[in-house]
Short mmCIF file of C-alpha atoms and ligand atoms in Angstrom, two decimals:
data_model
loop_
_atom_site.label_atom_id
_atom_site.label_comp_id
_atom_site.label_asym_id
_atom_site.label_seq_id
_atom_site.Cartn_x
_atom_site.Cartn_y
_atom_site.Cartn_z
CA MET A 1 -42.91 -127.27 143.85
CA GLU A 2 -41.97 -125.43 140.72
CA SER A 3 -38.32 -125.43 141.59
CA LYS A 4 -38.60 -129.17 141.89
CA GLY A 5 -39.71 -129.26 138.26
CA GLU A 6 -36.58 -127.41 137.30
CA ILE A 7 -34.30 -129.84 139.10
CA ASP A 8 -36.16 -132.70 137.47
CA LEU A 9 -35.60 -131.23 134.04
CA GLN A 10 -31.86 -130.94 134.55
CA LYS A 11 -31.70 -134.45 135.88
CA HIS A 12 -33.92 -136.07 133.29
CA ALA A 13 -32.93 -134.18 130.16
CA LYS A 14 -30.18 -136.64 129.29
CA ASP A 15 -32.49 -139.62 129.84
CA ILE A 16 -35.13 -138.09 127.61
CA VAL A 17 -32.68 -137.57 124.78
CA ASN A 18 -31.21 -141.02 125.31
CA ASN A 19 -34.63 -142.65 125.37
CA LEU A 20 -35.73 -140.92 122.21
CA ALA A 21 -32.59 -142.22 120.53
CA VAL A 22 -33.31 -145.74 121.76
CA ILE A 23 -36.86 -145.59 120.39
CA PHE A 24 -35.77 -144.44 116.93
CA ARG A 25 -32.97 -146.92 116.87
CA SER A 26 -35.05 -149.96 117.67
CA ALA A 27 -37.72 -148.75 115.25
CA GLN A 28 -35.09 -148.76 112.52
CA ILE A 29 -34.39 -152.42 113.13
CA HIS A 30 -37.93 -153.60 113.90
CA ASP A 31 -41.05 -151.66 113.14
CA ALA A 32 -43.04 -149.15 115.17
CA ALA A 33 -45.44 -151.81 116.47
CA ASN A 34 -42.68 -154.09 117.70
CA VAL A 35 -42.58 -154.98 121.40
CA ALA A 36 -39.14 -153.52 121.89
CA VAL A 37 -40.22 -150.20 120.39
CA VAL A 38 -43.46 -150.09 122.32
CA SER A 39 -41.74 -150.85 125.59
CA SER A 40 -39.24 -148.07 125.11
CA ILE A 41 -42.09 -145.73 124.17
CA ASN A 42 -43.82 -146.80 127.38
CA LYS A 43 -40.77 -145.75 129.32
CA PHE A 44 -40.48 -142.47 127.44
CA THR A 45 -44.03 -141.07 127.57
CA PRO A 46 -44.57 -140.96 131.34
CA MET A 47 -41.18 -139.31 131.78
CA VAL A 48 -42.00 -136.64 129.21
CA ASN A 49 -45.52 -136.13 130.52
CA ARG A 50 -44.30 -135.58 134.05
CA LEU A 51 -41.94 -132.87 132.85
CA ILE A 52 -44.59 -131.28 130.63
CA LYS A 53 -46.70 -130.91 133.76
CA ALA A 54 -43.90 -129.03 135.47
CA GLU A 55 -42.60 -127.09 132.49
CA GLY A 56 -45.63 -126.59 130.23
CA ALA A 57 -43.87 -128.11 127.25
CA ILE A 58 -40.74 -130.04 126.44
CA SER A 59 -38.64 -129.18 123.45
CA ILE A 60 -35.64 -131.17 122.37
CA GLU A 61 -33.46 -129.15 120.09
CA LEU A 62 -30.25 -129.86 118.24
CA VAL A 63 -27.96 -126.84 117.96
CA GLY A 64 -24.60 -127.53 116.40
CA GLU A 65 -23.51 -130.78 118.02
CA TYR A 66 -25.41 -130.30 121.24
CA PHE A 67 -28.89 -131.11 122.39
CA PHE A 68 -30.84 -128.57 124.36
CA VAL A 69 -33.90 -129.42 126.40
CA ASN A 70 -36.05 -126.34 126.96
CA GLY A 71 -33.13 -124.14 126.13
CA SER A 72 -30.52 -125.57 128.43
CA ARG A 73 -27.73 -127.67 127.09
CA VAL A 74 -27.87 -131.31 128.00
CA LYS A 75 -24.79 -132.64 129.67
CA PHE A 76 -24.60 -136.39 129.34
CA PRO A 77 -22.43 -139.18 130.72
CA SER A 78 -20.04 -140.95 128.38
CA GLU A 79 -22.14 -144.12 128.21
CA TYR A 80 -24.75 -142.08 126.29
CA ILE A 81 -22.33 -140.83 123.70
CA VAL A 82 -23.27 -143.37 121.05
CA SER A 83 -26.98 -142.77 121.33
CA PHE A 84 -26.55 -138.98 121.39
CA GLU A 85 -24.44 -139.11 118.25
CA PHE A 86 -26.92 -141.41 116.58
CA LEU A 87 -29.81 -139.06 117.33
CA ALA A 88 -27.86 -135.98 116.24
CA ASN A 89 -27.10 -137.69 112.93
CA GLU A 90 -30.70 -138.73 112.39
CA PHE A 91 -31.86 -135.17 113.07
CA THR A 92 -29.24 -133.68 110.76
CA ASN A 93 -29.91 -136.13 107.93
CA ARG A 94 -33.54 -135.04 107.91
CA GLY A 95 -32.89 -131.35 108.40
CA LEU A 96 -34.78 -131.65 111.67
CA GLY A 97 -33.86 -129.17 114.41
CA SER A 98 -36.36 -129.75 117.16
CA ILE A 99 -39.22 -131.85 118.46
CA THR A 100 -41.58 -130.14 120.85
CA PHE A 101 -44.13 -131.94 123.00
CA SER A 102 -46.63 -129.35 124.06
CA ASP A 103 -49.18 -131.47 125.85
CA SER A 104 -49.34 -134.89 127.48
CA ILE A 105 -48.61 -137.51 124.86
CA ASP A 106 -49.70 -141.11 124.60
CA VAL A 107 -48.37 -144.22 122.90
CA ASN A 108 -50.30 -143.46 119.69
CA ASP A 109 -48.75 -140.01 119.37
CA MET A 110 -45.34 -141.51 119.72
CA GLN A 111 -46.01 -144.31 117.26
CA THR A 112 -47.11 -141.79 114.66
CA LEU A 113 -43.92 -139.83 115.28
CA VAL A 114 -41.74 -142.92 115.08
CA LYS A 115 -43.35 -144.19 111.87
CA THR A 116 -43.09 -140.82 110.17
CA PHE A 117 -39.57 -140.32 111.36
CA ILE A 118 -38.38 -143.69 110.04
CA THR A 119 -40.07 -143.47 106.64
CA SER A 120 -39.18 -139.81 106.04
CA ILE A 121 -35.53 -140.59 105.38
CA SER A 122 -36.31 -142.25 102.06
CA ALA A 123 -38.44 -139.32 100.89
CA PRO A 124 -36.83 -136.84 98.45
CA GLU A 125 -37.40 -134.07 101.02
CA PRO A 126 -37.19 -135.80 104.40
CA LEU A 127 -38.13 -132.76 106.48
CA GLU A 128 -41.15 -131.98 104.34
CA ALA A 129 -42.28 -135.58 104.57
CA LEU A 130 -41.79 -135.48 108.32
CA MET A 131 -43.71 -132.27 108.78
CA GLU A 132 -46.49 -133.45 106.53
CA GLY A 133 -46.75 -136.72 108.43
CA MET A 134 -47.04 -134.85 111.71
CA GLN A 135 -49.25 -131.97 110.67
CA ASN A 136 -52.33 -133.48 112.28
CA SER A 137 -50.63 -133.91 115.59
CA GLU A 138 -51.56 -131.16 117.99
CA ARG A 139 -49.19 -132.26 120.67
CA ILE A 140 -45.99 -132.77 118.72
CA THR A 141 -44.46 -130.05 116.58
CA LEU A 142 -41.27 -130.18 114.60
CA GLY A 143 -38.79 -127.46 113.83
CA LYS A 144 -36.28 -126.98 111.05
CA ILE A 145 -32.61 -127.20 111.83
CA ARG A 146 -31.12 -123.77 112.44
CA ILE A 147 -28.53 -123.25 109.78
CA GLN A 148 -28.23 -119.57 110.45
CA LYS A 149 -25.58 -118.43 112.89
CA ASP A 150 -26.40 -118.81 116.52
CA ASP A 151 -26.74 -115.82 118.81
CA GLU A 152 -23.14 -115.94 119.83
CA ASP A 153 -21.87 -115.56 116.26
CA VAL A 154 -24.28 -112.73 115.53
CA GLU A 155 -23.12 -111.01 118.71
CA VAL A 156 -19.47 -111.44 117.76
CA ASP A 157 -20.08 -109.97 114.30
CA ALA A 158 -21.93 -106.97 115.70
CA ARG A 159 -19.15 -106.32 118.18
CA MET A 160 -16.53 -106.50 115.44
CA ALA A 161 -18.41 -103.95 113.34
CA VAL A 162 -18.84 -101.62 116.30
CA LYS A 163 -15.19 -101.94 117.26
CA LYS A 164 -14.21 -101.08 113.71
CA THR A 165 -16.42 -98.00 113.63
CA TYR A 166 -15.12 -96.80 116.96
CA PHE A 167 -11.42 -97.17 116.24
CA ASN A 168 -11.85 -95.91 112.72
CA ALA A 169 -13.35 -92.73 114.20
CA VAL A 170 -10.51 -92.41 116.70
CA SER A 171 -7.79 -92.80 114.10
CA PHE A 172 -9.63 -90.44 111.77
CA THR A 173 -9.78 -87.75 114.48
CA LYS A 174 -6.13 -88.26 115.22
CA GLY A 175 -5.31 -87.94 111.53
CA VAL A 176 -7.36 -84.78 111.10
CA MET A 177 -5.78 -83.05 114.06
CA LYS A 178 -2.28 -84.02 112.98
CA LYS A 179 -2.93 -82.89 109.41
CA MET A 180 -4.39 -79.57 110.47
CA SER A 181 -1.62 -78.78 112.88
CA SER A 182 0.89 -79.29 110.09
CA GLY A 183 -1.12 -76.85 107.97
CA GLU A 184 -2.69 -79.40 105.67
CA LYS A 185 -6.24 -78.88 104.47
CA VAL A 186 -8.76 -81.52 105.45
CA ASN A 187 -12.07 -82.29 103.82
CA VAL A 188 -15.35 -82.51 105.67
CA LYS A 189 -16.56 -85.36 103.46
CA ARG A 190 -14.59 -88.04 105.27
CA ALA A 191 -15.61 -86.64 108.63
CA LYS A 192 -19.23 -86.89 107.55
CA ARG A 193 -18.76 -90.51 106.55
CA VAL A 194 -17.23 -91.32 109.93
CA VAL A 195 -20.14 -89.68 111.75
CA GLN A 196 -22.62 -91.37 109.45
CA SER A 197 -21.40 -94.82 110.40
CA MET A 198 -21.66 -93.92 114.08
CA VAL A 199 -25.20 -92.61 113.65
CA ASP A 200 -26.27 -95.69 111.73
CA GLN A 201 -24.76 -98.01 114.27
CA LEU A 202 -26.42 -96.15 117.11
CA LEU A 203 -29.74 -96.36 115.32
CA GLY A 204 -29.20 -100.11 115.06
CA GLU A 205 -26.93 -101.62 117.70
CA HIS A 206 -27.49 -98.89 120.26
CA GLU A 207 -25.85 -100.51 123.25
CA LEU A 208 -22.67 -101.79 121.76
CA LEU A 209 -21.33 -98.51 120.42
CA LEU A 210 -22.43 -96.67 123.56
CA GLY A 211 -20.49 -99.26 125.53
CA MET A 212 -17.35 -98.41 123.60
CA THR A 213 -17.40 -94.93 125.15
CA ALA A 214 -16.35 -96.58 128.41
CA ILE A 215 -12.93 -96.83 126.79
CA LYS A 216 -10.87 -93.87 127.88
CA ASP A 217 -7.38 -93.80 126.58
CA TYR A 218 -4.84 -92.07 128.69
CA ASP A 219 -2.34 -91.31 125.92
CA ASP A 220 -4.76 -90.59 123.13
CA TYR A 221 -7.18 -88.82 125.42
CA THR A 222 -8.22 -86.03 123.07
CA TYR A 223 -9.05 -88.38 120.21
CA HIS A 224 -10.96 -90.89 122.29
CA HIS A 225 -12.67 -88.03 124.07
CA SER A 226 -13.80 -86.48 120.77
CA VAL A 227 -15.24 -89.76 119.57
CA ASN A 228 -16.87 -90.54 122.92
CA VAL A 229 -18.47 -87.10 123.05
CA SER A 230 -19.72 -87.56 119.50
CA ILE A 231 -21.26 -90.98 120.22
CA LEU A 232 -22.88 -89.89 123.48
CA SER A 233 -24.20 -86.67 121.90
CA ILE A 234 -25.76 -88.58 119.03
CA ALA A 235 -27.33 -90.98 121.53
CA LEU A 236 -28.73 -88.07 123.52
CA GLY A 237 -30.05 -86.48 120.33
CA GLN A 238 -31.70 -89.78 119.52
CA LYS A 239 -33.38 -89.75 122.94
CA LEU A 240 -34.62 -86.27 122.15
CA GLY A 241 -36.14 -87.54 118.93
CA PHE A 242 -33.88 -85.76 116.45
CA PRO A 243 -34.21 -86.85 112.83
CA ARG A 244 -31.23 -88.56 111.22
CA LYS A 245 -29.96 -85.47 109.40
CA MET A 246 -29.89 -83.52 112.64
CA LEU A 247 -28.05 -86.40 114.36
CA LEU A 248 -25.40 -86.23 111.64
CA ASP A 249 -24.85 -82.51 112.21
CA LEU A 250 -24.80 -82.97 115.96
CA GLY A 251 -22.33 -85.85 115.70
CA LEU A 252 -20.04 -83.84 113.47
CA ALA A 253 -20.15 -80.79 115.75
CA ALA A 254 -19.44 -82.99 118.77
CA LEU A 255 -16.56 -84.76 117.04
CA PHE A 256 -14.91 -81.39 116.36
CA HIS A 257 -15.78 -79.61 119.61
CA ASP A 258 -12.20 -79.74 120.91
CA ILE A 259 -10.44 -79.39 117.58
CA GLY A 260 -9.06 -76.05 118.79
CA LYS A 261 -6.87 -78.03 121.17
CA LEU A 262 -4.51 -78.71 118.29
CA ASP A 263 -3.22 -75.16 118.82
CA ILE A 264 -2.46 -75.75 122.48
CA PRO A 265 1.23 -76.60 122.88
CA PRO A 266 1.52 -80.28 123.84
CA GLU A 267 3.60 -79.46 126.90
CA VAL A 268 0.65 -77.45 128.23
CA LEU A 269 -2.07 -79.83 127.04
CA ASN A 270 -0.30 -82.85 128.50
CA LYS A 271 1.28 -81.22 131.53
CA PRO A 272 1.38 -83.78 134.29
CA ALA A 273 1.11 -81.12 136.99
CA GLU A 274 -1.16 -78.28 138.05
CA LEU A 275 -1.43 -75.59 135.36
CA SER A 276 -0.23 -72.05 135.93
CA GLU A 277 -2.65 -69.20 135.41
CA GLU A 278 -1.01 -68.38 132.12
CA GLU A 279 -1.27 -71.96 130.95
CA TRP A 280 -4.96 -71.98 131.88
CA GLY A 281 -5.31 -68.88 129.77
CA THR A 282 -3.95 -70.82 126.83
CA ILE A 283 -6.30 -73.74 127.43
CA LYS A 284 -9.22 -71.36 127.58
CA ARG A 285 -8.49 -70.14 124.07
CA HIS A 286 -9.27 -73.47 122.45
CA PRO A 287 -12.89 -72.46 121.70
CA PHE A 288 -11.63 -69.60 119.49
CA TRP A 289 -9.05 -71.76 117.80
CA GLY A 290 -11.74 -74.36 117.26
CA VAL A 291 -13.88 -71.90 115.31
CA LYS A 292 -10.89 -70.98 113.19
CA ALA A 293 -9.95 -74.58 112.50
CA ILE A 294 -13.50 -75.56 111.55
CA LEU A 295 -13.92 -72.65 109.17
CA ASP A 296 -10.71 -73.84 107.55
CA ILE A 297 -12.10 -77.29 106.78
CA ARG A 298 -12.73 -77.82 103.10
CA GLY A 299 -16.33 -78.36 102.05
CA ILE A 300 -17.92 -77.10 105.25
CA ASP A 301 -21.51 -76.11 104.52
CA ARG A 302 -24.42 -74.35 106.16
CA SER A 303 -25.49 -77.36 108.17
CA SER A 304 -22.05 -78.24 109.45
CA ILE A 305 -21.32 -74.64 110.37
CA THR A 306 -23.02 -75.38 113.71
CA ALA A 307 -19.79 -77.19 114.49
CA ALA A 308 -18.10 -73.81 114.78
CA ILE A 309 -20.80 -72.57 117.13
CA VAL A 310 -20.44 -75.66 119.31
CA ALA A 311 -16.66 -75.35 119.38
CA PHE A 312 -17.13 -71.79 120.57
CA GLU A 313 -19.87 -72.41 123.12
CA HIS A 314 -19.14 -75.80 124.67
CA HIS A 315 -17.49 -74.37 127.80
CA ILE A 316 -20.11 -71.68 128.32
CA HIS A 317 -22.43 -72.77 131.08
CA HIS A 318 -26.19 -72.62 131.39
CA ASP A 319 -25.84 -69.68 133.81
CA ASN A 320 -23.41 -67.92 131.44
CA THR A 321 -20.39 -68.71 133.61
CA GLY A 322 -17.53 -70.68 132.08
CA TYR A 323 -15.53 -69.46 129.10
CA PRO A 324 -15.16 -67.58 126.76
CA LYS A 325 -16.70 -64.65 128.62
CA ARG A 326 -19.47 -62.96 126.68
CA GLN A 327 -20.97 -59.50 127.02
CA THR A 328 -24.55 -60.65 126.83
CA ALA A 329 -26.03 -63.90 128.00
CA ALA A 330 -27.38 -64.94 124.62
CA GLU A 331 -28.98 -68.37 124.60
CA ARG A 332 -26.60 -71.12 123.56
CA ASP A 333 -27.26 -73.34 120.60
CA LEU A 334 -29.12 -76.57 121.48
CA PHE A 335 -26.16 -78.58 120.18
CA SER A 336 -23.80 -76.66 122.47
CA LYS A 337 -25.99 -77.46 125.46
CA ILE A 338 -25.91 -81.14 124.58
CA VAL A 339 -22.19 -81.27 123.92
CA SER A 340 -21.36 -79.42 127.14
CA ILE A 341 -23.20 -82.05 129.19
CA VAL A 342 -21.59 -84.98 127.42
CA ASP A 343 -18.21 -83.24 127.48
CA GLN A 344 -18.30 -82.88 131.26
CA TYR A 345 -19.35 -86.48 131.69
CA ASP A 346 -16.63 -87.95 129.51
CA GLY A 347 -14.02 -85.65 131.02
CA MET A 348 -14.95 -86.57 134.57
CA THR A 349 -14.94 -90.29 133.90
CA SER A 350 -11.60 -90.28 132.06
CA ALA A 351 -8.13 -90.56 133.49
CA ARG A 352 -6.15 -87.55 132.36
CA VAL A 353 -2.50 -86.89 132.03
CA TYR A 354 -2.62 -84.50 134.95
CA SER A 355 -3.68 -87.61 136.81
CA ARG A 356 -6.86 -86.56 138.47
CA THR A 357 -8.44 -89.92 139.25
CA PRO A 358 -11.51 -90.40 137.11
CA LEU A 359 -14.92 -90.54 138.74
CA THR A 360 -17.05 -93.65 138.45
CA PRO A 361 -19.94 -93.04 136.05
CA ASP A 362 -22.54 -92.92 138.81
CA ARG A 363 -20.53 -90.44 140.86
CA ALA A 364 -19.99 -88.27 137.80
CA LEU A 365 -23.72 -88.23 137.15
CA LYS A 366 -24.40 -87.32 140.77
CA LEU A 367 -22.01 -84.40 140.62
CA MET A 368 -23.45 -83.28 137.29
CA LEU A 369 -26.95 -83.49 138.68
CA SER A 370 -25.91 -81.05 141.38
CA ARG A 371 -24.90 -78.70 138.55
CA ALA A 372 -28.22 -78.99 136.73
CA GLY A 373 -29.73 -75.52 136.56
CA SER A 374 -26.42 -73.77 137.22
CA GLN A 375 -23.74 -75.05 134.85
CA LEU A 376 -25.87 -77.51 132.95
CA ASP A 377 -29.25 -77.35 131.27
CA PRO A 378 -31.62 -79.04 133.74
CA ILE A 379 -34.01 -80.51 131.20
CA LEU A 380 -31.33 -81.98 128.98
CA MET A 381 -29.64 -83.31 132.10
CA LYS A 382 -32.79 -85.30 132.87
CA PHE A 383 -32.70 -86.83 129.42
CA TYR A 384 -29.02 -87.59 129.83
CA ILE A 385 -29.51 -89.43 133.12
CA ASN A 386 -32.26 -91.36 131.44
CA LEU A 387 -29.91 -92.25 128.60
CA ILE A 388 -26.98 -93.31 130.73
CA GLY A 389 -29.12 -95.13 133.27
CA VAL A 390 -28.73 -95.83 136.95
CA TYR A 391 -25.76 -98.04 136.22
CA PRO A 392 -23.98 -96.68 133.15
CA THR A 393 -22.20 -99.05 130.79
CA GLY A 394 -18.72 -99.68 132.07
CA SER A 395 -19.62 -99.33 135.76
CA LEU A 396 -17.89 -101.84 137.97
CA VAL A 397 -20.45 -103.50 140.20
CA MET A 398 -20.45 -105.96 143.07
CA LEU A 399 -23.29 -108.48 142.89
CA ASN A 400 -25.05 -110.07 145.85
CA THR A 401 -23.41 -113.32 144.77
CA LYS A 402 -20.03 -111.67 145.50
CA GLU A 403 -19.25 -111.76 141.79
CA LEU A 404 -17.65 -108.64 140.36
CA GLY A 405 -18.72 -107.44 136.94
CA LEU A 406 -18.96 -104.62 134.45
CA VAL A 407 -22.26 -103.17 133.36
CA TYR A 408 -22.50 -104.20 129.75
CA GLY A 409 -25.87 -103.04 128.54
CA SER A 410 -29.27 -101.96 129.69
CA THR A 411 -32.48 -103.94 130.01
CA ASP A 412 -36.04 -102.80 130.55
CA MET A 413 -35.24 -102.52 134.25
CA PRO A 414 -32.88 -99.63 135.06
CA ASN A 415 -31.52 -101.29 138.20
CA ARG A 416 -31.09 -104.67 136.53
CA PRO A 417 -28.72 -104.24 133.57
CA LYS A 418 -26.70 -106.85 131.74
CA VAL A 419 -23.43 -107.50 133.52
CA LEU A 420 -20.21 -109.06 132.30
CA VAL A 421 -18.87 -111.02 135.26
CA ILE A 422 -15.09 -110.76 135.44
CA MET A 423 -14.42 -112.14 138.89
CA ASP A 424 -16.24 -115.06 140.46
CA SER A 425 -17.52 -115.24 144.01
CA ASN A 426 -14.13 -116.50 145.20
CA GLY A 427 -12.37 -113.44 143.82
CA GLN A 428 -10.86 -115.43 140.97
CA LYS A 429 -10.54 -113.70 137.60
CA VAL A 430 -12.75 -115.39 135.02
CA ASP A 431 -12.95 -115.14 131.25
CA GLY A 432 -16.06 -113.03 131.45
CA TYR A 433 -19.57 -114.34 131.17
CA LEU A 434 -22.66 -112.30 130.54
CA VAL A 435 -25.58 -112.33 132.98
CA ASP A 436 -28.88 -110.55 132.51
CA LEU A 437 -29.98 -109.31 135.94
CA SER A 438 -33.52 -108.71 134.71
CA ARG A 439 -34.02 -112.39 134.00
CA LYS A 440 -35.91 -114.46 136.55
CA THR A 441 -35.51 -118.14 137.22
CA LYS A 442 -38.49 -120.40 136.61
CA ASP A 443 -39.60 -120.04 140.21
CA GLY A 444 -39.78 -116.27 139.78
CA ARG A 445 -36.64 -115.30 141.65
CA TYR A 446 -33.86 -113.01 140.50
CA PRO A 447 -30.68 -115.01 141.00
CA ARG A 448 -28.49 -111.90 141.05
CA ALA A 449 -28.73 -108.24 141.99
CA ILE A 450 -26.34 -105.31 142.21
CA LEU A 451 -25.12 -104.70 145.73
CA ARG A 452 -23.07 -101.56 145.03
CA THR A 453 -20.81 -99.88 142.52
CA MET A 454 -17.05 -100.13 142.93
CA ASP A 455 -14.12 -98.00 141.90
CA PRO A 456 -12.35 -99.70 138.96
CA ASN A 457 -9.13 -97.81 139.74
CA LYS A 458 -8.89 -99.51 143.08
CA TYR A 459 -9.04 -102.88 141.41
CA ARG A 460 -6.72 -101.89 138.58
CA ILE A 461 -9.27 -103.07 136.09
CA ASN A 462 -8.70 -102.15 132.50
CA LEU A 463 -12.15 -101.53 131.08
CA ALA A 464 -10.97 -101.59 127.50
CA GLU A 465 -9.66 -105.10 127.94
CA TYR A 466 -13.17 -106.34 128.67
CA MET A 467 -15.22 -104.08 126.45
CA LEU A 468 -13.31 -105.22 123.36
FE1 LIG B 501 -13.20 -78.26 125.28
FE1 LIG B 502 -14.03 -81.64 125.43
#
């Protein structure tokens, strides 16, 4: 029965808007008590009341140039165009954004509305006059026109800011490493500012910046990797309840964890084939070189000195395996434990020059979970899984509707994230539309669910293209 109400709403929304326009229009020519007005009111009220029964309330809202009835946009046939435009104008001229009918209405309610609506236009403040005229009505409420940006604009702005922060951090890291390898001194102040903007964005728009870490650049691997590790470490620190100052230090240490790689000859670092034992030996020295490079940074202070410790310890495992080899199994710094988890994750999920195919996020997590207690700190690993979720951002998923999409953000339900659909059920590429899998339809069903995760490499899908 309820689903019938929903179909009714879709079908009748255009008639409701059209009828309301007709009522106001004839009331402009005649007056509210005129036969023509009353007869159109008599057509309107039963229609609205029937839908209120099914929907609880009916709200007619003008957003931009479109009408929405209970949140869904009203599509109307061309013969209604004149009356829709008329009504939109009348709303706009009064600053009126919405009319909501929250209980069954009768002819009197409507006549009050019509009278107030018509007379309000000659008042100095039409909306105020309208609201005042309707304040005794319990069944009809009016809303102001929304002049602020709609959700889409706000979303676009937030994404732009996040994109800027992310790429700013990447180009900064690139710049620092290039400068240092040519012997130039760099200052920690700028690095701190870069980390600061990441911390602040994570404290605000959590999801968006985390989502950016799904971007793994093949050519600029080290720079993207440094930024990704920094973002994910800060997010993990946030999960652990670190105060802001501590997040800044953690983010800085994470950003510089691989800075020692600038001393690895590029032909070894970017070798497209299996490394020789000697070449591995060189790679394994980057923790030492990292310490050296960090201590060389101008303005480094007591708090940011942890960066040197992290650079040194990030390949030492929980069970003291890994490298560099140490005489005694001294406990690693908490920041090192965090960075080593995030470092493994980002490494595993990235395509590298030596062309090992990257793991899908869920497979990487599975493998890492099997290392919890040996290579990785088991407790932090639990927090990390919790952070990344069952379906990490950037996972390619097949839905039960046969649509293919990318996990775009989390919801309150770990197995029902937000998904950006990139291929429709016919296998056709689409522009990308966002669906929230945690959202039910009015009849309490979930219209979509994740069937399984897919390997993006098989589909030659460029994540970056969609995340940006
Ligand atoms: Fe490293
Ligand atoms: Fe690393």
